[in-house]
Amino acid sequence: MTCKWKTMLWLTINSIIISTSSANAAHVSNNKSSINDTNIEASIESQNSVKSEIESGTETKADAQETTKSNESDLQSVDKDVDDTTSDGITDDISDEIENSPCYSRSQTDMPLDKTFAYLNTKFCQPAIWFDSFFVDERITDDARAGTIIRWYNDFSYFEKEGFKYRSNVKAHLNLPGMGKKLKLIFDSTGEDDPFAFIKSPDDDNERDISLRYDWYAKDRTSFNIKASFKPKIEARYRYTYPISQNTLWRFTQTLYQEKKVTGETSEFDFEHAFNDEFLLRWNSAIQYENRNNGWDLGTGLQLYQYISDSQAISYQARINGVTEPYHFIETASVGLTYRQNYLREWLFFALTPEYTWTKEEDAERINQVVFTFTLEFLFQNI
């Protein structure tokens, strides 16, 4: 009996131990499974988070790229607008500058002939106008588009047979306000109103003259003006310019005038050829007739201009003029050159002119001599 109870007790204890072990094993298994599930879920969540971050980063990068592209597009648009505006502004400025230039010639029509004329006139004018401006030629001062010019120059001359002579001259062209450069007040003591002034020597006396000039018409090939002075004298001048080629120009000027009881006319012909930007050849001739029985005055001159720099130039010249009354004879002839330079200031110039002259008066012997002239000039201009 005792042995039987011991056996039952031992079986019961073993059953309990086995149950407890099984329970513990199941609990451990459940815990491991829970831990594994938690780790898996955490891993999945981590992967999802990383994936989300990657997608977010990708979207951010894409947004940034789109924003960058948008900004670049905006900048390109702004740059294009700025470039267009700047280009338009520069084009307008250049266009205005070209059209305001004394060399600009506008085509009268769209016909090829008129366009060709405008092109040739503009191209040829460029070297010619520089020389005329530098030497202050009357072709510049007589231009209707010219601004204010005040010129005071002093000639110190040595004549081989007549000694030293001095001459001071003033020439001023002043635009009167409110007249759009059409009405000018002119003071002249240089004698440039004389068609033969380009021939005369620096010792020739000239009358002082104050006048008003009205530039009635100035466009492309032609110009017309009327001038009245206190001599009294009134004159009308017509000028026509025609470019034969890109480098060759022909100009005709006709002047009619009445001075007190004397009626006269002057015809001037200019022929110009630009070899290049450095050399310009000009041949000018003039013929004058007055109704006071003094016959015809005729003169011609040849000038070769040489460009050295923006402040230096040389003019080589040969000139001659004669009369038909009271008999035919040569009044003046000369050959020489003029070196002109702008010095220290924009308004200060000096010139050196050595020449050989042949001069004769009506009842006197001819004088042949060397003449050397130093010119000091003060020039203020707003061409």
Tab-separated table of C-alpha atoms in Angstrom:
chain	number	residue	atom	x	y	z
A	1	MET	CA	0.000	0.000	0.000
A	2	THR	CA	2.695	2.266	0.988
A	3	CYS	CA	4.574	1.455	-2.085
A	4	LYS	CA	1.535	2.163	-4.237
A	5	TRP	CA	1.068	5.672	-2.739
A	6	LYS	CA	4.713	6.460	-3.344
A	7	THR	CA	4.401	5.463	-6.935
A	8	MET	CA	1.310	7.637	-7.467
A	9	LEU	CA	2.967	10.568	-5.710
A	10	TRP	CA	6.039	10.250	-7.921
A	11	LEU	CA	3.884	10.146	-11.066
A	12	THR	CA	1.935	13.228	-9.950
A	13	ILE	CA	5.119	15.193	-9.235
A	14	ASN	CA	6.568	14.220	-12.627
A	15	SER	CA	3.327	15.295	-14.323
A	16	ILE	CA	3.452	18.642	-12.574
A	17	ILE	CA	7.105	19.112	-13.518
A	18	ILE	CA	6.369	18.199	-17.131
A	19	SER	CA	3.404	20.616	-17.244
A	20	THR	CA	5.442	23.368	-15.704
A	21	SER	CA	8.263	22.796	-18.173
A	22	SER	CA	5.824	22.775	-21.043
A	23	ALA	CA	4.242	25.977	-19.813
A	24	ASN	CA	7.618	27.605	-19.402
A	25	ALA	CA	8.666	26.446	-22.822
A	26	ALA	CA	5.452	27.777	-24.357
A	27	HIS	CA	5.917	31.065	-22.508
A	28	VAL	CA	9.476	31.380	-23.723
A	29	SER	CA	8.357	30.485	-27.211
A	30	ASN	CA	5.621	33.080	-27.047
A	31	ASN	CA	8.077	35.682	-25.768
A	32	LYS	CA	10.537	34.882	-28.561
A	33	SER	CA	7.758	35.074	-31.106
A	34	SER	CA	6.617	38.397	-29.694
A	35	ILE	CA	10.150	39.747	-29.726
A	36	ASN	CA	10.652	38.542	-33.276
A	37	ASP	CA	7.361	40.102	-34.360
A	38	THR	CA	8.309	43.358	-32.655
A	39	ASN	CA	11.736	43.357	-34.317
A	40	ILE	CA	10.197	42.576	-37.682
A	41	GLU	CA	7.613	45.310	-37.292
A	42	ALA	CA	10.329	47.757	-36.177
A	43	SER	CA	12.445	46.744	-39.155
A	44	ILE	CA	9.508	47.161	-41.507
A	45	GLU	CA	8.678	50.530	-39.976
A	46	SER	CA	12.334	51.556	-40.248
A	47	GLN	CA	12.438	50.474	-43.861
A	48	ASN	CA	9.189	52.314	-44.565
A	49	SER	CA	10.606	55.391	-42.824
A	50	VAL	CA	13.813	55.248	-44.858
A	51	LYS	CA	11.805	54.693	-47.997
A	52	SER	CA	9.571	57.632	-47.078
A	53	GLU	CA	12.612	59.777	-46.423
A	54	ILE	CA	14.122	58.705	-49.723
A	55	GLU	CA	10.886	59.474	-51.528
A	56	SER	CA	10.639	62.768	-49.673
A	57	GLY	CA	14.241	63.530	-50.536
A	58	THR	CA	13.603	62.627	-54.137
A	59	GLU	CA	10.532	64.823	-54.220
A	60	THR	CA	12.482	67.631	-52.516
A	61	LYS	CA	15.295	67.213	-54.996
A	62	ALA	CA	12.831	67.202	-57.865
A	63	ASP	CA	11.142	70.276	-56.420
A	64	ALA	CA	14.534	71.905	-55.992
A	65	GLN	CA	15.472	71.018	-59.551
A	66	GLU	CA	12.179	72.384	-60.806
A	67	THR	CA	12.633	75.487	-58.684
A	68	THR	CA	16.184	75.861	-60.011
A	69	LYS	CA	14.981	75.373	-63.561
A	70	SER	CA	12.198	77.858	-62.932
A	71	ASN	CA	14.642	80.346	-61.469
A	72	GLU	CA	17.035	79.792	-64.353
A	73	SER	CA	14.155	80.275	-66.755
A	74	ASP	CA	13.159	83.453	-64.938
A	75	LEU	CA	16.758	84.674	-64.957
A	76	GLN	CA	17.075	83.859	-68.640
A	77	SER	CA	13.830	85.678	-69.270
A	78	VAL	CA	15.054	88.669	-67.243
A	79	ASP	CA	18.445	88.573	-68.970
A	80	LYS	CA	16.722	88.373	-72.331
A	81	ASP	CA	14.484	91.282	-71.395
A	82	VAL	CA	17.510	93.240	-70.164
A	83	ASP	CA	19.488	92.301	-73.278
A	84	ASP	CA	16.556	93.224	-75.489
A	85	THR	CA	16.065	96.484	-73.613
A	86	THR	CA	19.792	97.239	-73.665
A	87	SER	CA	20.034	96.221	-77.302
A	88	ASP	CA	17.032	98.337	-78.172
A	89	GLY	CA	18.465	101.227	-76.163
A	90	ILE	CA	21.882	100.919	-77.752
A	91	THR	CA	20.312	100.548	-81.179
A	92	ASP	CA	18.162	103.612	-80.574
A	93	ASP	CA	21.185	105.564	-79.299
A	94	ILE	CA	23.284	104.494	-82.271
A	95	SER	CA	20.418	105.281	-84.628
A	96	ASP	CA	19.961	108.723	-83.052
A	97	GLU	CA	23.701	109.346	-83.163
A	98	ILE	CA	23.929	108.326	-86.809
A	99	GLU	CA	20.924	110.414	-87.827
A	100	ASN	CA	22.262	113.455	-85.936
A	101	SER	CA	25.669	113.082	-87.526
A	102	PRO	CA	26.571	115.685	-90.176
A	103	CYS	CA	27.577	112.732	-92.362
A	104	TYR	CA	24.184	111.036	-92.226
A	105	SER	CA	22.254	111.086	-95.493
A	106	ARG	CA	18.684	109.784	-95.472
A	107	SER	CA	17.363	108.084	-98.576
A	108	GLN	CA	14.544	110.126	-100.104
A	109	THR	CA	12.739	106.987	-101.300
A	110	ASP	CA	13.144	103.210	-101.161
A	111	MET	CA	14.322	103.145	-104.750
A	112	PRO	CA	17.797	101.582	-105.236
A	113	LEU	CA	19.167	104.770	-106.832
A	114	ASP	CA	18.269	106.948	-103.829
A	115	LYS	CA	19.512	104.331	-101.350
A	116	THR	CA	22.793	104.111	-103.236
A	117	PHE	CA	23.150	107.881	-103.162
A	118	ALA	CA	22.495	108.036	-99.395
A	119	TYR	CA	25.045	105.294	-98.754
A	120	LEU	CA	27.742	106.883	-100.914
A	121	ASN	CA	27.107	110.336	-99.480
A	122	THR	CA	27.412	109.063	-95.906
A	123	LYS	CA	30.515	106.933	-96.549
A	124	PHE	CA	32.400	109.646	-98.435
A	125	CYS	CA	31.568	112.322	-95.886
A	126	GLN	CA	33.424	110.615	-93.039
A	127	PRO	CA	37.049	111.432	-94.007
A	128	ALA	CA	36.094	114.730	-95.660
A	129	ILE	CA	34.234	116.096	-92.650
A	130	TRP	CA	37.137	115.282	-90.329
A	131	PHE	CA	39.588	117.322	-92.419
A	132	ASP	CA	37.092	120.162	-92.841
A	133	SER	CA	36.450	120.223	-89.084
A	134	PHE	CA	40.149	120.054	-88.203
A	135	PHE	CA	41.104	122.821	-90.632
A	136	VAL	CA	37.818	124.716	-89.944
A	137	ASP	CA	36.917	124.830	-93.616
A	138	GLU	CA	33.968	126.953	-94.745
A	139	ARG	CA	32.210	123.776	-95.874
A	140	ILE	CA	31.731	123.056	-92.161
A	141	THR	CA	30.855	126.553	-90.998
A	142	ASP	CA	28.404	127.003	-93.883
A	143	ASP	CA	26.587	123.756	-93.116
A	144	ALA	CA	23.074	124.381	-91.843
A	145	ARG	CA	23.531	121.750	-89.099
A	146	ALA	CA	26.652	123.441	-87.688
A	147	GLY	CA	26.494	124.687	-84.123
A	148	THR	CA	28.296	127.536	-82.411
A	149	ILE	CA	31.814	128.313	-83.666
A	150	ILE	CA	34.103	131.005	-82.277
A	151	ARG	CA	37.507	131.246	-83.903
A	152	TRP	CA	40.258	133.741	-83.125
A	153	TYR	CA	43.565	133.292	-84.842
A	154	ASN	CA	46.768	135.273	-85.122
A	155	ASP	CA	49.136	135.099	-88.117
A	156	PHE	CA	52.802	135.963	-87.647
A	157	SER	CA	54.268	136.068	-91.163
A	158	TYR	CA	57.705	136.653	-92.558
A	159	PHE	CA	57.917	137.791	-96.207
A	160	GLU	CA	61.284	137.451	-97.877
A	161	LYS	CA	61.067	140.897	-99.556
A	162	GLU	CA	58.561	142.687	-97.316
A	163	GLY	CA	59.623	141.697	-93.817
A	164	PHE	CA	57.403	140.758	-90.855
A	165	LYS	CA	53.641	141.216	-90.801
A	166	TYR	CA	50.952	140.420	-88.257
A	167	ARG	CA	47.259	139.850	-88.789
A	168	SER	CA	44.548	139.018	-86.248
A	169	ASN	CA	41.157	137.706	-87.278
A	170	VAL	CA	37.952	136.685	-85.579
A	171	LYS	CA	35.158	134.559	-86.977
A	172	ALA	CA	32.038	133.619	-85.007
A	173	HIS	CA	28.893	131.674	-85.907
A	174	LEU	CA	26.283	131.856	-83.160
A	175	ASN	CA	22.962	130.035	-83.232
A	176	LEU	CA	20.173	132.314	-82.075
A	177	PRO	CA	17.918	130.690	-79.433
A	178	GLY	CA	14.502	129.363	-80.348
A	179	MET	CA	15.270	129.077	-84.056
A	180	GLY	CA	16.336	125.424	-84.274
A	181	LYS	CA	19.799	126.246	-85.714
A	182	LYS	CA	18.206	127.980	-88.694
A	183	LEU	CA	19.067	131.587	-87.823
A	184	LYS	CA	22.717	132.464	-87.160
A	185	LEU	CA	24.521	135.625	-86.179
A	186	ILE	CA	27.849	135.808	-88.012
A	187	PHE	CA	30.834	138.009	-87.279
A	188	ASP	CA	33.577	137.710	-89.867
A	189	SER	CA	36.890	139.475	-90.280
A	190	THR	CA	38.634	136.683	-92.198
A	191	GLY	CA	37.288	137.447	-95.643
A	192	GLU	CA	35.986	133.897	-96.061
A	193	ASP	CA	32.928	135.348	-97.740
A	194	ASP	CA	35.269	136.033	-100.641
A	195	PRO	CA	35.201	133.036	-103.025
A	196	PHE	CA	38.949	133.537	-103.570
A	197	ALA	CA	39.841	133.657	-99.870
A	198	PHE	CA	41.520	130.252	-100.196
A	199	ILE	CA	44.073	131.863	-102.521
A	200	LYS	CA	44.887	135.127	-100.783
A	201	SER	CA	47.977	135.696	-98.653
A	202	PRO	CA	47.803	136.250	-94.875
A	203	ASP	CA	48.622	139.965	-95.249
A	204	ASP	CA	45.570	140.779	-97.384
A	205	ASP	CA	43.225	143.199	-95.644
A	206	ASN	CA	39.637	142.097	-95.152
A	207	GLU	CA	36.584	144.047	-94.118
A	208	ARG	CA	34.831	143.333	-90.821
A	209	ASP	CA	31.341	142.091	-91.431
A	210	ILE	CA	28.338	141.362	-89.190
A	211	SER	CA	25.425	139.525	-90.740
A	212	LEU	CA	22.405	137.311	-90.168
A	213	ARG	CA	22.065	134.063	-92.065
A	214	TYR	CA	18.882	132.042	-92.349
A	215	ASP	CA	19.289	128.415	-93.428
A	216	TRP	CA	16.074	128.034	-95.351
A	217	TYR	CA	16.561	124.462	-96.524
A	218	ALA	CA	19.161	121.768	-95.876
A	219	LYS	CA	18.458	118.153	-96.723
A	220	ASP	CA	20.457	115.402	-98.370
A	221	ARG	CA	21.949	116.759	-101.593
A	222	THR	CA	20.866	120.384	-101.446
A	223	SER	CA	20.936	123.416	-99.171
A	224	PHE	CA	19.774	126.988	-99.532
A	225	ASN	CA	20.334	130.001	-97.304
A	226	ILE	CA	19.913	133.766	-97.329
A	227	LYS	CA	22.318	136.182	-95.647
A	228	ALA	CA	22.005	139.905	-94.968
A	229	SER	CA	24.829	142.078	-93.650
A	230	PHE	CA	25.312	145.672	-92.549
A	231	LYS	CA	27.512	146.670	-95.528
A	232	PRO	CA	24.657	146.620	-96.719
A	233	LYS	CA	24.678	143.375	-98.660
A	234	ILE	CA	22.206	140.576	-99.277
A	235	GLU	CA	23.008	137.237	-100.855
A	236	ALA	CA	21.359	133.919	-101.628
A	237	ARG	CA	23.397	130.731	-101.785
A	238	TYR	CA	22.412	127.379	-103.261
A	239	ARG	CA	24.553	124.254	-102.898
A	240	TYR	CA	24.162	120.851	-104.527
A	241	THR	CA	26.287	117.808	-103.682
A	242	TYR	CA	26.485	114.609	-105.649
A	243	PRO	CA	28.633	111.526	-104.856
A	244	ILE	CA	30.027	110.035	-108.044
A	245	SER	CA	31.258	106.942	-106.195
A	246	GLN	CA	31.981	105.825	-102.661
A	247	ASN	CA	35.281	107.747	-102.743
A	248	THR	CA	34.521	110.613	-105.143
A	249	LEU	CA	32.307	113.653	-104.665
A	250	TRP	CA	31.246	116.603	-106.782
A	251	ARG	CA	29.796	119.828	-105.311
A	252	PHE	CA	28.333	122.923	-106.981
A	253	THR	CA	27.645	126.221	-105.207
A	254	GLN	CA	25.878	129.205	-106.789
A	255	THR	CA	25.704	132.603	-105.074
A	256	LEU	CA	23.806	135.719	-106.142
A	257	TYR	CA	24.333	138.979	-104.242
A	258	GLN	CA	23.544	142.673	-104.208
A	259	GLU	CA	26.012	145.007	-102.448
A	260	LYS	CA	24.916	148.629	-102.641
A	261	LYS	CA	24.803	149.255	-106.413
A	262	VAL	CA	26.825	146.225	-107.399
A	263	THR	CA	25.130	143.046	-108.554
A	264	GLY	CA	27.241	139.940	-108.820
A	265	GLU	CA	27.302	136.187	-109.009
A	266	THR	CA	29.778	133.488	-108.055
A	267	SER	CA	29.920	129.894	-109.250
A	268	GLU	CA	32.062	127.386	-107.339
A	269	PHE	CA	32.936	123.820	-108.288
A	270	ASP	CA	34.503	121.267	-105.940
A	271	PHE	CA	35.804	117.844	-106.820
A	272	GLU	CA	36.930	115.572	-103.974
A	273	HIS	CA	38.440	112.112	-103.885
A	274	ALA	CA	39.299	110.087	-100.782
A	275	PHE	CA	42.110	107.632	-101.477
A	276	ASN	CA	41.645	106.154	-97.988
A	277	ASP	CA	41.089	107.394	-94.432
A	278	GLU	CA	44.475	109.145	-94.464
A	279	PHE	CA	44.491	111.036	-97.774
A	280	LEU	CA	41.849	113.293	-99.309
A	281	LEU	CA	42.335	115.230	-102.553
A	282	ARG	CA	40.247	118.340	-103.235
A	283	TRP	CA	40.175	120.483	-106.355
A	284	ASN	CA	38.152	123.667	-106.037
A	285	SER	CA	37.518	126.343	-108.641
A	286	ALA	CA	35.572	129.607	-108.637
A	287	ILE	CA	34.429	132.185	-111.172
A	288	GLN	CA	32.948	135.583	-110.304
A	289	TYR	CA	31.314	138.337	-112.302
A	290	GLU	CA	30.077	141.805	-111.252
A	291	ASN	CA	28.290	144.511	-113.225
A	292	ARG	CA	30.873	147.241	-112.581
A	293	ASN	CA	32.944	146.571	-115.682
A	294	ASN	CA	35.812	144.806	-113.911
A	295	GLY	CA	35.520	141.649	-115.962
A	296	TRP	CA	35.767	138.101	-114.683
A	297	ASP	CA	37.763	136.785	-111.712
A	298	LEU	CA	38.841	133.180	-111.972
A	299	GLY	CA	40.693	130.981	-109.518
A	300	THR	CA	41.524	127.360	-108.850
A	301	GLY	CA	43.335	125.405	-106.164
A	302	LEU	CA	44.454	121.859	-105.472
A	303	GLN	CA	44.781	120.522	-101.921
A	304	LEU	CA	45.946	117.163	-100.634
A	305	TYR	CA	45.075	116.476	-96.991
A	306	GLN	CA	47.102	113.958	-94.999
A	307	TYR	CA	45.923	112.530	-91.691
A	308	ILE	CA	48.713	111.915	-89.154
A	309	SER	CA	46.807	111.492	-85.883
A	310	ASP	CA	43.685	112.809	-84.193
A	311	SER	CA	45.632	115.960	-83.295
A	312	GLN	CA	47.857	116.363	-86.370
A	313	ALA	CA	47.352	116.812	-90.102
A	314	ILE	CA	49.041	118.325	-93.152
A	315	SER	CA	47.568	120.157	-96.128
A	316	TYR	CA	49.615	120.406	-99.331
A	317	GLN	CA	48.322	123.131	-101.662
A	318	ALA	CA	48.877	124.798	-105.045
A	319	ARG	CA	46.711	127.807	-106.017
A	320	ILE	CA	46.334	130.397	-108.746
A	321	ASN	CA	43.882	133.147	-109.720
A	322	GLY	CA	43.642	135.802	-112.435
A	323	VAL	CA	41.462	138.560	-113.892
A	324	THR	CA	40.332	139.623	-117.357
A	325	GLU	CA	40.152	143.394	-116.761
A	326	PRO	CA	41.735	145.847	-117.350
A	327	TYR	CA	43.807	143.147	-119.041
A	328	HIS	CA	44.484	139.447	-118.568
A	329	PHE	CA	47.062	138.686	-115.899
A	330	ILE	CA	47.750	136.379	-112.959
A	331	GLU	CA	47.194	138.139	-109.641
A	332	THR	CA	48.355	135.419	-107.259
A	333	ALA	CA	49.941	132.000	-107.429
A	334	SER	CA	51.434	129.920	-104.631
A	335	VAL	CA	52.648	126.474	-103.634
A	336	GLY	CA	53.187	125.324	-100.074
A	337	LEU	CA	51.956	123.232	-97.196
A	338	THR	CA	50.341	123.725	-93.799
A	339	TYR	CA	51.112	121.613	-90.759
A	340	ARG	CA	48.348	121.952	-88.146
A	341	GLN	CA	48.297	120.542	-84.621
A	342	ASN	CA	46.018	120.586	-81.638
A	343	TYR	CA	48.197	121.338	-78.600
A	344	LEU	CA	47.681	120.968	-74.826
A	345	ARG	CA	43.992	121.951	-74.891
A	346	GLU	CA	41.088	121.007	-77.155
A	347	TRP	CA	40.647	124.677	-78.092
A	348	LEU	CA	44.309	125.528	-78.766
A	349	PHE	CA	45.867	125.021	-82.209
A	350	PHE	CA	48.998	126.109	-83.990
A	351	ALA	CA	49.965	125.876	-87.654
A	352	LEU	CA	53.165	126.278	-89.665
A	353	THR	CA	52.859	127.326	-93.329
A	354	PRO	CA	55.909	127.640	-95.570
A	355	GLU	CA	55.054	128.666	-99.149
A	356	TYR	CA	56.390	130.335	-102.250
A	357	THR	CA	54.201	133.045	-103.798
A	358	TRP	CA	53.959	135.037	-107.019
A	359	THR	CA	51.854	138.203	-106.635
A	360	LYS	CA	51.096	141.125	-108.927
A	361	GLU	CA	48.941	144.225	-108.709
A	362	GLU	CA	47.507	146.095	-111.676
A	363	ASP	CA	50.181	148.773	-111.971
A	364	ALA	CA	53.072	147.140	-110.138
A	365	GLU	CA	55.872	144.673	-110.752
A	366	ARG	CA	55.430	141.052	-109.851
A	367	ILE	CA	56.839	139.983	-106.484
A	368	ASN	CA	58.193	136.476	-106.091
A	369	GLN	CA	59.140	135.500	-102.556
A	370	VAL	CA	59.191	132.907	-99.786
A	371	VAL	CA	56.604	133.380	-97.036
A	372	PHE	CA	56.682	131.643	-93.690
A	373	THR	CA	53.624	131.928	-91.385
A	374	PHE	CA	53.110	130.792	-87.814
A	375	THR	CA	49.451	130.732	-86.723
A	376	LEU	CA	48.210	130.588	-83.142
A	377	GLU	CA	44.496	129.836	-82.955
A	378	PHE	CA	41.863	129.652	-80.240
A	379	LEU	CA	38.904	127.620	-81.415
A	380	PHE	CA	35.667	126.981	-79.535
A	381	GLN	CA	33.088	124.996	-81.383
A	382	ASN	CA	30.006	122.873	-80.888
A	383	ILE	CA	29.600	121.393	-84.361
